[in-house]
């Protein structure tokens, strides 16, 4: 771990995706206080956004999903403007766990565009399934390129106001929640590929995060890759002590 501690050089973005955790608000506030640091985004479940937002002094508030309509008969919907009004700055869109429930690229595209229009920074998740990865990194790149083209259709550079306002998270499906992360070298190659593609096809300069089984042991190696601008962390972000160590890895320069 010492080695990992010395390898990260610039503070990058660590996004804590709590998913459907924790169960009660008091626990969410406790975890938020323990994770409150610069260059951190905390994405709690919707019901805890207000309490977590109040608890944070340095970290930025994120949401895990958003609907694309602003009002109307959409039971269960939460609009980007509602999130903005709560102080949310980033919103995860197209996470594979939502895609697995039936979310299509068309829906992800609507969410990303609605988020940008409302002044939220989408964290667009893309990544290939295991069957594709087994065919090699070139096949994985083709899969990711196809997702990006579909998910970013109609997104113009002018709608992406600054470098920070669109983030792509490369999250290979086989690495999420499995304890089997991609290698930092493969993740960096994919990050370069994504950046190159978006500059070429959309004139968009984006930050690219890696996500999928990032933990205290491997975080330093991912963050040390110049092409990787940070990490999207699920399980390890719920372990306060482990996440604090990841924060200090990120802050060491
Ligand atoms: P994990 O999840 O860190 O638990 O693999 C990452 C994610 O789903 O964003």
PDB file of C-alpha atoms and ligand atoms in Angstrom:
ATOM      1  CA  UNK A   1       0.000   0.000   0.000  1.00  0.00           C
ATOM      2  CA  UNK A   2       2.870   2.372   0.715  1.00  0.00           C
ATOM      3  CA  UNK A   3       3.779   2.052  -2.930  1.00  0.00           C
ATOM      4  CA  UNK A   4       0.221   2.926  -3.937  1.00  0.00           C
ATOM      5  CA  UNK A   5       0.352   5.939  -1.615  1.00  0.00           C
ATOM      6  CA  UNK A   6       3.385   7.374  -3.330  1.00  0.00           C
ATOM      7  CA  UNK A   7       2.208   6.828  -6.884  1.00  0.00           C
ATOM      8  CA  UNK A   8      -0.754   9.189  -7.228  1.00  0.00           C
ATOM      9  CA  UNK A   9       0.538  12.606  -8.214  1.00  0.00           C
ATOM     10  CA  UNK A  10      -2.315  15.049  -8.853  1.00  0.00           C
ATOM     11  CA  UNK A  11      -5.601  15.266  -6.938  1.00  0.00           C
ATOM     12  CA  UNK A  12      -8.231  13.810  -9.217  1.00  0.00           C
ATOM     13  CA  UNK A  13     -11.959  13.243  -8.796  1.00  0.00           C
ATOM     14  CA  UNK A  14     -13.225  10.437  -6.564  1.00  0.00           C
ATOM     15  CA  UNK A  15     -16.952   9.795  -6.937  1.00  0.00           C
ATOM     16  CA  UNK A  16     -18.647   7.794  -4.186  1.00  0.00           C
ATOM     17  CA  UNK A  17     -21.635   5.927  -5.601  1.00  0.00           C
ATOM     18  CA  UNK A  18     -23.487   4.637  -2.559  1.00  0.00           C
ATOM     19  CA  UNK A  19     -26.156   2.862  -4.634  1.00  0.00           C
ATOM     20  CA  UNK A  20     -29.059   1.686  -2.403  1.00  0.00           C
ATOM     21  CA  UNK A  21     -27.124   2.321   0.814  1.00  0.00           C
ATOM     22  CA  UNK A  22     -27.138   3.095   3.683  1.00  0.00           C
ATOM     23  CA  UNK A  23     -30.591   2.369   5.066  1.00  0.00           C
ATOM     24  CA  UNK A  24     -31.092   5.359   7.350  1.00  0.00           C
ATOM     25  CA  UNK A  25     -30.379   9.067   7.158  1.00  0.00           C
ATOM     26  CA  UNK A  26     -28.245   9.202  10.323  1.00  0.00           C
ATOM     27  CA  UNK A  27     -25.880   6.643   8.811  1.00  0.00           C
ATOM     28  CA  UNK A  28     -25.772   8.578   5.525  1.00  0.00           C
ATOM     29  CA  UNK A  29     -24.809  11.765   7.386  1.00  0.00           C
ATOM     30  CA  UNK A  30     -22.123   9.933   9.369  1.00  0.00           C
ATOM     31  CA  UNK A  31     -20.638   8.490   6.183  1.00  0.00           C
ATOM     32  CA  UNK A  32     -20.835  11.861   4.413  1.00  0.00           C
ATOM     33  CA  UNK A  33     -18.932  13.594   7.246  1.00  0.00           C
ATOM     34  CA  UNK A  34     -16.253  10.903   7.156  1.00  0.00           C
ATOM     35  CA  UNK A  35     -15.899  11.304   3.371  1.00  0.00           C
ATOM     36  CA  UNK A  36     -16.015  15.105   3.262  1.00  0.00           C
ATOM     37  CA  UNK A  37     -12.954  16.328   1.351  1.00  0.00           C
ATOM     38  CA  UNK A  38     -12.003  18.347  -1.716  1.00  0.00           C
ATOM     39  CA  UNK A  39     -12.175  16.603  -5.100  1.00  0.00           C
ATOM     40  CA  UNK A  40     -14.780  14.167  -3.772  1.00  0.00           C
ATOM     41  CA  UNK A  41     -18.309  13.754  -5.102  1.00  0.00           C
ATOM     42  CA  UNK A  42     -20.815  11.978  -2.880  1.00  0.00           C
ATOM     43  CA  UNK A  43     -23.826  10.417  -4.616  1.00  0.00           C
ATOM     44  CA  UNK A  44     -26.297   9.206  -1.976  1.00  0.00           C
ATOM     45  CA  UNK A  45     -29.804   7.831  -2.640  1.00  0.00           C
ATOM     46  CA  UNK A  46     -32.391  10.568  -3.418  1.00  0.00           C
ATOM     47  CA  UNK A  47     -34.029  10.643   0.058  1.00  0.00           C
ATOM     48  CA  UNK A  48     -30.691  11.535   1.691  1.00  0.00           C
ATOM     49  CA  UNK A  49     -29.619  14.299  -0.711  1.00  0.00           C
ATOM     50  CA  UNK A  50     -30.753  17.136   1.533  1.00  0.00           C
ATOM     51  CA  UNK A  51     -29.218  15.814   4.748  1.00  0.00           C
ATOM     52  CA  UNK A  52     -25.972  14.821   3.026  1.00  0.00           C
ATOM     53  CA  UNK A  53     -25.808  18.173   1.205  1.00  0.00           C
ATOM     54  CA  UNK A  54     -26.066  19.973   4.562  1.00  0.00           C
ATOM     55  CA  UNK A  55     -23.368  17.766   6.101  1.00  0.00           C
ATOM     56  CA  UNK A  56     -20.808  18.410   3.341  1.00  0.00           C
ATOM     57  CA  UNK A  57     -18.383  21.318   3.648  1.00  0.00           C
ATOM     58  CA  UNK A  58     -15.739  20.395   1.051  1.00  0.00           C
ATOM     59  CA  UNK A  59     -17.111  17.557  -1.054  1.00  0.00           C
ATOM     60  CA  UNK A  60     -19.597  18.078  -3.888  1.00  0.00           C
ATOM     61  CA  UNK A  61     -23.085  16.614  -4.002  1.00  0.00           C
ATOM     62  CA  UNK A  62     -24.013  14.141  -6.733  1.00  0.00           C
ATOM     63  CA  UNK A  63     -27.114  12.115  -7.603  1.00  0.00           C
ATOM     64  CA  UNK A  64     -27.293   8.580  -8.919  1.00  0.00           C
ATOM     65  CA  UNK A  65     -29.895   9.115 -11.608  1.00  0.00           C
ATOM     66  CA  UNK A  66     -32.261  11.693 -13.086  1.00  0.00           C
ATOM     67  CA  UNK A  67     -35.348  11.776 -15.290  1.00  0.00           C
ATOM     68  CA  UNK A  68     -35.319  13.889 -18.436  1.00  0.00           C
ATOM     69  CA  UNK A  69     -38.700  15.619 -18.126  1.00  0.00           C
ATOM     70  CA  UNK A  70     -39.090  18.772 -16.075  1.00  0.00           C
ATOM     71  CA  UNK A  71     -42.719  18.298 -15.050  1.00  0.00           C
ATOM     72  CA  UNK A  72     -45.861  16.383 -15.867  1.00  0.00           C
ATOM     73  CA  UNK A  73     -47.439  12.994 -15.312  1.00  0.00           C
ATOM     74  CA  UNK A  74     -44.289  10.920 -14.710  1.00  0.00           C
ATOM     75  CA  UNK A  75     -44.766   8.901 -11.555  1.00  0.00           C
ATOM     76  CA  UNK A  76     -41.517   8.439  -9.685  1.00  0.00           C
ATOM     77  CA  UNK A  77     -39.652  10.984 -11.792  1.00  0.00           C
ATOM     78  CA  UNK A  78     -37.036  13.366 -10.363  1.00  0.00           C
ATOM     79  CA  UNK A  79     -36.129  16.227 -12.677  1.00  0.00           C
ATOM     80  CA  UNK A  80     -32.685  17.776 -13.188  1.00  0.00           C
ATOM     81  CA  UNK A  81     -33.993  21.143 -11.999  1.00  0.00           C
ATOM     82  CA  UNK A  82     -35.192  19.573  -8.748  1.00  0.00           C
ATOM     83  CA  UNK A  83     -31.712  18.148  -8.230  1.00  0.00           C
ATOM     84  CA  UNK A  84     -30.108  21.509  -9.009  1.00  0.00           C
ATOM     85  CA  UNK A  85     -32.329  23.197  -6.458  1.00  0.00           C
ATOM     86  CA  UNK A  86     -31.024  20.770  -3.812  1.00  0.00           C
ATOM     87  CA  UNK A  87     -27.428  21.752  -4.555  1.00  0.00           C
ATOM     88  CA  UNK A  88     -26.594  18.733  -6.698  1.00  0.00           C
ATOM     89  CA  UNK A  89     -23.750  19.372  -9.164  1.00  0.00           C
ATOM     90  CA  UNK A  90     -23.051  15.952 -10.736  1.00  0.00           C
ATOM     91  CA  UNK A  91     -25.452  13.232 -11.812  1.00  0.00           C
ATOM     92  CA  UNK A  92     -24.602   9.663 -12.796  1.00  0.00           C
ATOM     93  CA  UNK A  93     -26.375   8.631 -15.997  1.00  0.00           C
ATOM     94  CA  UNK A  94     -26.387   5.281 -17.751  1.00  0.00           C
ATOM     95  CA  UNK A  95     -24.938   3.260 -14.899  1.00  0.00           C
ATOM     96  CA  UNK A  96     -24.917  -0.397 -15.954  1.00  0.00           C
ATOM     97  CA  UNK A  97     -27.185  -1.296 -13.042  1.00  0.00           C
ATOM     98  CA  UNK A  98     -29.842   0.996 -14.556  1.00  0.00           C
ATOM     99  CA  UNK A  99     -29.172  -0.225 -18.081  1.00  0.00           C
ATOM    100  CA  UNK A 100     -29.680  -3.788 -16.764  1.00  0.00           C
ATOM    101  CA  UNK A 101     -33.189  -2.743 -15.690  1.00  0.00           C
ATOM    102  CA  UNK A 102     -34.051  -1.712 -19.241  1.00  0.00           C
ATOM    103  CA  UNK A 103     -32.554   1.755 -19.694  1.00  0.00           C
ATOM    104  CA  UNK A 104     -31.617   2.192 -23.352  1.00  0.00           C
ATOM    105  CA  UNK A 105     -29.034   4.439 -25.011  1.00  0.00           C
ATOM    106  CA  UNK A 106     -31.914   6.640 -26.169  1.00  0.00           C
ATOM    107  CA  UNK A 107     -32.993   7.155 -22.557  1.00  0.00           C
ATOM    108  CA  UNK A 108     -29.415   7.721 -21.402  1.00  0.00           C
ATOM    109  CA  UNK A 109     -29.008  10.324 -24.146  1.00  0.00           C
ATOM    110  CA  UNK A 110     -32.157  12.158 -23.009  1.00  0.00           C
ATOM    111  CA  UNK A 111     -30.938  12.121 -19.422  1.00  0.00           C
ATOM    112  CA  UNK A 112     -27.477  13.431 -20.319  1.00  0.00           C
ATOM    113  CA  UNK A 113     -28.928  16.254 -22.421  1.00  0.00           C
ATOM    114  CA  UNK A 114     -31.523  17.198 -19.809  1.00  0.00           C
ATOM    115  CA  UNK A 115     -28.841  17.251 -17.120  1.00  0.00           C
ATOM    116  CA  UNK A 116     -26.598  19.524 -19.196  1.00  0.00           C
ATOM    117  CA  UNK A 117     -29.492  21.863 -19.991  1.00  0.00           C
ATOM    118  CA  UNK A 118     -30.196  22.182 -16.266  1.00  0.00           C
ATOM    119  CA  UNK A 119     -26.550  22.945 -15.471  1.00  0.00           C
ATOM    120  CA  UNK A 120     -25.715  19.555 -13.988  1.00  0.00           C
ATOM    121  CA  UNK A 121     -22.554  17.708 -14.978  1.00  0.00           C
ATOM    122  CA  UNK A 122     -23.472  14.222 -16.190  1.00  0.00           C
ATOM    123  CA  UNK A 123     -21.176  11.364 -15.222  1.00  0.00           C
ATOM    124  CA  UNK A 124     -21.917   9.159 -18.211  1.00  0.00           C
ATOM    125  CA  UNK A 125     -21.152   5.501 -17.544  1.00  0.00           C
ATOM    126  CA  UNK A 126     -20.066   3.249 -20.399  1.00  0.00           C
ATOM    127  CA  UNK A 127     -18.405  -0.140 -20.472  1.00  0.00           C
ATOM    128  CA  UNK A 128     -18.428  -3.495 -22.172  1.00  0.00           C
ATOM    129  CA  UNK A 129     -19.783  -6.828 -20.898  1.00  0.00           C
ATOM    130  CA  UNK A 130     -17.502  -9.813 -20.315  1.00  0.00           C
ATOM    131  CA  UNK A 131     -18.467 -11.556 -23.567  1.00  0.00           C
ATOM    132  CA  UNK A 132     -17.174  -8.541 -25.502  1.00  0.00           C
ATOM    133  CA  UNK A 133     -14.033  -8.119 -23.408  1.00  0.00           C
ATOM    134  CA  UNK A 134     -13.153 -11.774 -24.040  1.00  0.00           C
ATOM    135  CA  UNK A 135     -12.773 -10.837 -27.703  1.00  0.00           C
ATOM    136  CA  UNK A 136     -10.052  -8.350 -26.732  1.00  0.00           C
ATOM    137  CA  UNK A 137      -9.527  -4.663 -26.020  1.00  0.00           C
ATOM    138  CA  UNK A 138     -10.217  -3.652 -29.640  1.00  0.00           C
ATOM    139  CA  UNK A 139     -13.708  -5.198 -29.424  1.00  0.00           C
ATOM    140  CA  UNK A 140     -14.253  -3.436 -26.092  1.00  0.00           C
ATOM    141  CA  UNK A 141     -13.289  -0.113 -27.702  1.00  0.00           C
ATOM    142  CA  UNK A 142     -15.775  -0.647 -30.536  1.00  0.00           C
ATOM    143  CA  UNK A 143     -18.517  -1.389 -27.988  1.00  0.00           C
ATOM    144  CA  UNK A 144     -17.713   1.705 -25.930  1.00  0.00           C
ATOM    145  CA  UNK A 145     -17.496   3.899 -29.056  1.00  0.00           C
ATOM    146  CA  UNK A 146     -20.955   2.734 -30.103  1.00  0.00           C
ATOM    147  CA  UNK A 147     -22.373   3.532 -26.642  1.00  0.00           C
ATOM    148  CA  UNK A 148     -20.754   6.986 -26.603  1.00  0.00           C
ATOM    149  CA  UNK A 149     -22.081   7.886 -30.049  1.00  0.00           C
ATOM    150  CA  UNK A 150     -25.605   6.883 -29.043  1.00  0.00           C
ATOM    151  CA  UNK A 151     -25.490   8.413 -25.568  1.00  0.00           C
ATOM    152  CA  UNK A 152     -24.034  11.739 -26.720  1.00  0.00           C
ATOM    153  CA  UNK A 153     -26.104  12.243 -29.869  1.00  0.00           C
ATOM    154  CA  UNK A 154     -26.969  15.939 -30.131  1.00  0.00           C
ATOM    155  CA  UNK A 155     -24.606  17.008 -27.346  1.00  0.00           C
ATOM    156  CA  UNK A 156     -22.648  19.986 -28.613  1.00  0.00           C
ATOM    157  CA  UNK A 157     -19.448  21.530 -27.254  1.00  0.00           C
ATOM    158  CA  UNK A 158     -21.429  24.644 -26.347  1.00  0.00           C
ATOM    159  CA  UNK A 159     -23.708  22.595 -24.094  1.00  0.00           C
ATOM    160  CA  UNK A 160     -20.640  21.301 -22.326  1.00  0.00           C
ATOM    161  CA  UNK A 161     -19.583  24.608 -20.886  1.00  0.00           C
ATOM    162  CA  UNK A 162     -16.284  23.703 -19.288  1.00  0.00           C
ATOM    163  CA  UNK A 163     -13.908  20.779 -19.135  1.00  0.00           C
ATOM    164  CA  UNK A 164     -15.555  19.671 -15.889  1.00  0.00           C
ATOM    165  CA  UNK A 165     -19.121  19.664 -17.075  1.00  0.00           C
ATOM    166  CA  UNK A 166     -19.148  16.307 -18.810  1.00  0.00           C
ATOM    167  CA  UNK A 167     -17.475  13.333 -17.238  1.00  0.00           C
ATOM    168  CA  UNK A 168     -17.272   9.851 -18.725  1.00  0.00           C
ATOM    169  CA  UNK A 169     -16.833   6.878 -16.418  1.00  0.00           C
ATOM    170  CA  UNK A 170     -15.366   3.802 -18.051  1.00  0.00           C
ATOM    171  CA  UNK A 171     -16.863   0.941 -16.077  1.00  0.00           C
ATOM    172  CA  UNK A 172     -16.411  -2.492 -17.641  1.00  0.00           C
ATOM    173  CA  UNK A 173     -19.416  -4.548 -16.511  1.00  0.00           C
ATOM    174  CA  UNK A 174     -17.320  -7.521 -15.484  1.00  0.00           C
ATOM    175  CA  UNK A 175     -15.354  -5.348 -13.044  1.00  0.00           C
ATOM    176  CA  UNK A 176     -18.295  -3.820 -11.159  1.00  0.00           C
ATOM    177  CA  UNK A 177     -18.767  -5.296  -7.704  1.00  0.00           C
ATOM    178  CA  UNK A 178     -16.720  -8.370  -8.585  1.00  0.00           C
ATOM    179  CA  UNK A 179     -13.387  -7.583  -6.931  1.00  0.00           C
ATOM    180  CA  UNK A 180     -11.822  -8.048 -10.390  1.00  0.00           C
ATOM    181  CA  UNK A 181     -10.767  -4.574 -11.538  1.00  0.00           C
ATOM    182  CA  UNK A 182      -9.400  -3.888 -15.015  1.00  0.00           C
ATOM    183  CA  UNK A 183      -5.648  -3.414 -15.134  1.00  0.00           C
ATOM    184  CA  UNK A 184      -4.640   0.252 -14.782  1.00  0.00           C
ATOM    185  CA  UNK A 185      -2.869  -0.005 -18.161  1.00  0.00           C
ATOM    186  CA  UNK A 186      -5.995  -1.289 -19.964  1.00  0.00           C
ATOM    187  CA  UNK A 187      -8.195   1.302 -18.213  1.00  0.00           C
ATOM    188  CA  UNK A 188      -5.745   4.052 -19.228  1.00  0.00           C
ATOM    189  CA  UNK A 189      -5.715   2.857 -22.830  1.00  0.00           C
ATOM    190  CA  UNK A 190      -9.506   2.955 -22.877  1.00  0.00           C
ATOM    191  CA  UNK A 191      -9.508   6.428 -21.270  1.00  0.00           C
ATOM    192  CA  UNK A 192      -7.144   7.705 -23.999  1.00  0.00           C
ATOM    193  CA  UNK A 193      -9.349   6.136 -26.629  1.00  0.00           C
ATOM    194  CA  UNK A 194     -12.499   7.779 -25.199  1.00  0.00           C
ATOM    195  CA  UNK A 195     -10.834  11.198 -25.011  1.00  0.00           C
ATOM    196  CA  UNK A 196      -9.520  10.908 -28.559  1.00  0.00           C
ATOM    197  CA  UNK A 197     -12.879   9.834 -29.924  1.00  0.00           C
ATOM    198  CA  UNK A 198     -14.784  12.643 -28.215  1.00  0.00           C
ATOM    199  CA  UNK A 199     -12.342  15.302 -29.354  1.00  0.00           C
ATOM    200  CA  UNK A 200     -12.430  13.990 -32.923  1.00  0.00           C
ATOM    201  CA  UNK A 201     -16.171  13.365 -33.288  1.00  0.00           C
ATOM    202  CA  UNK A 202     -17.654  15.991 -30.976  1.00  0.00           C
ATOM    203  CA  UNK A 203     -14.879  18.511 -30.286  1.00  0.00           C
ATOM    204  CA  UNK A 204     -15.508  17.634 -26.649  1.00  0.00           C
ATOM    205  CA  UNK A 205     -12.778  17.600 -24.019  1.00  0.00           C
ATOM    206  CA  UNK A 206     -13.931  15.387 -21.194  1.00  0.00           C
ATOM    207  CA  UNK A 207     -12.590  13.924 -17.980  1.00  0.00           C
ATOM    208  CA  UNK A 208     -12.549  10.141 -17.889  1.00  0.00           C
ATOM    209  CA  UNK A 209     -12.877   8.174 -14.660  1.00  0.00           C
ATOM    210  CA  UNK A 210     -12.330   4.479 -14.163  1.00  0.00           C
ATOM    211  CA  UNK A 211     -14.872   2.461 -12.152  1.00  0.00           C
ATOM    212  CA  UNK A 212     -15.160  -1.180 -11.196  1.00  0.00           C
ATOM    213  CA  UNK A 213     -13.747  -2.715  -7.984  1.00  0.00           C
ATOM    214  CA  UNK A 214     -11.577   0.286  -7.143  1.00  0.00           C
ATOM    215  CA  UNK A 215     -10.330  -0.130  -3.573  1.00  0.00           C
ATOM    216  CA  UNK A 216      -7.639   1.093  -1.229  1.00  0.00           C
ATOM    217  CA  UNK A 217      -5.077  -1.326  -2.676  1.00  0.00           C
ATOM    218  CA  UNK A 218      -5.477  -0.460  -6.357  1.00  0.00           C
ATOM    219  CA  UNK A 219      -6.645   3.193  -6.227  1.00  0.00           C
ATOM    220  CA  UNK A 220      -3.128   4.639  -6.315  1.00  0.00           C
ATOM    221  CA  UNK A 221      -2.235   2.745  -9.477  1.00  0.00           C
ATOM    222  CA  UNK A 222      -5.379   3.936 -11.317  1.00  0.00           C
ATOM    223  CA  UNK A 223      -4.952   7.524 -10.140  1.00  0.00           C
ATOM    224  CA  UNK A 224      -1.296   7.520 -11.202  1.00  0.00           C
ATOM    225  CA  UNK A 225      -2.274   6.941 -14.844  1.00  0.00           C
ATOM    226  CA  UNK A 226      -2.118  10.345 -16.597  1.00  0.00           C
ATOM    227  CA  UNK A 227      -5.079   9.463 -18.848  1.00  0.00           C
ATOM    228  CA  UNK A 228      -7.345   8.584 -15.898  1.00  0.00           C
ATOM    229  CA  UNK A 229      -8.865  11.637 -14.216  1.00  0.00           C
ATOM    230  CA  UNK A 230     -10.318   9.857 -11.198  1.00  0.00           C
ATOM    231  CA  UNK A 231     -12.405   6.939 -10.032  1.00  0.00           C
ATOM    232  CA  UNK A 232     -16.057   5.999  -9.572  1.00  0.00           C
ATOM    233  CA  UNK A 233     -16.151   3.955  -6.391  1.00  0.00           C
ATOM    234  CA  UNK A 234     -19.047   1.764  -5.270  1.00  0.00           C
ATOM    235  CA  UNK A 235     -18.523  -0.769  -2.469  1.00  0.00           C
ATOM    236  CA  UNK A 236     -15.329   0.758  -1.057  1.00  0.00           C
ATOM    237  CA  UNK A 237     -17.007   4.169  -0.671  1.00  0.00           C
ATOM    238  CA  UNK A 238     -19.315   2.669   1.978  1.00  0.00           C
ATOM    239  CA  UNK A 239     -16.367   1.679   4.194  1.00  0.00           C
ATOM    240  CA  UNK A 240     -15.542   4.978   5.895  1.00  0.00           C
ATOM    241  CA  UNK A 241     -12.002   4.036   6.950  1.00  0.00           C
ATOM    242  CA  UNK A 242     -11.126   2.557   3.575  1.00  0.00           C
ATOM    243  CA  UNK A 243     -12.564   5.528   1.692  1.00  0.00           C
ATOM    244  CA  UNK A 244     -10.643   7.975   3.907  1.00  0.00           C
ATOM    245  CA  UNK A 245      -7.435   6.212   2.935  1.00  0.00           C
ATOM    246  CA  UNK A 246      -8.407   6.510  -0.726  1.00  0.00           C
ATOM    247  CA  UNK A 247      -8.991  10.237  -0.186  1.00  0.00           C
ATOM    248  CA  UNK A 248      -5.489  10.643   1.209  1.00  0.00           C
ATOM    249  CA  UNK A 249      -4.042   8.644  -1.690  1.00  0.00           C
ATOM    250  CA  UNK A 250      -5.821  11.102  -3.994  1.00  0.00           C
ATOM    251  CA  UNK A 251      -4.589  14.145  -2.098  1.00  0.00           C
ATOM    252  CA  UNK A 252      -0.936  13.169  -1.986  1.00  0.00           C
ATOM    253  CA  UNK A 253       1.043  15.022  -4.567  1.00  0.00           C
TER     254      UNK A 253
HETATM  255  P1  LIG B   1     -17.771  -1.105  -7.305  1.00  0.00           P
HETATM  256  O1  LIG B   1     -18.908  -0.304  -8.099  1.00  0.00           O
HETATM  257  O2  LIG B   1     -16.707  -0.117  -6.913  1.00  0.00           O
HETATM  258  O3  LIG B   1     -18.478  -1.694  -6.113  1.00  0.00           O
HETATM  259  O4  LIG B   1     -17.244  -2.152  -8.243  1.00  0.00           O
HETATM  260  C1  LIG B   1     -18.568   0.707  -9.002  1.00  0.00           C
HETATM  261  C2  LIG B   1     -19.817   1.266  -9.635  1.00  0.00           C
HETATM  262  O5  LIG B   1     -20.791   0.528  -9.803  1.00  0.00           O
HETATM  263  O6  LIG B   1     -19.886   2.454  -9.947  1.00  0.00           O
END
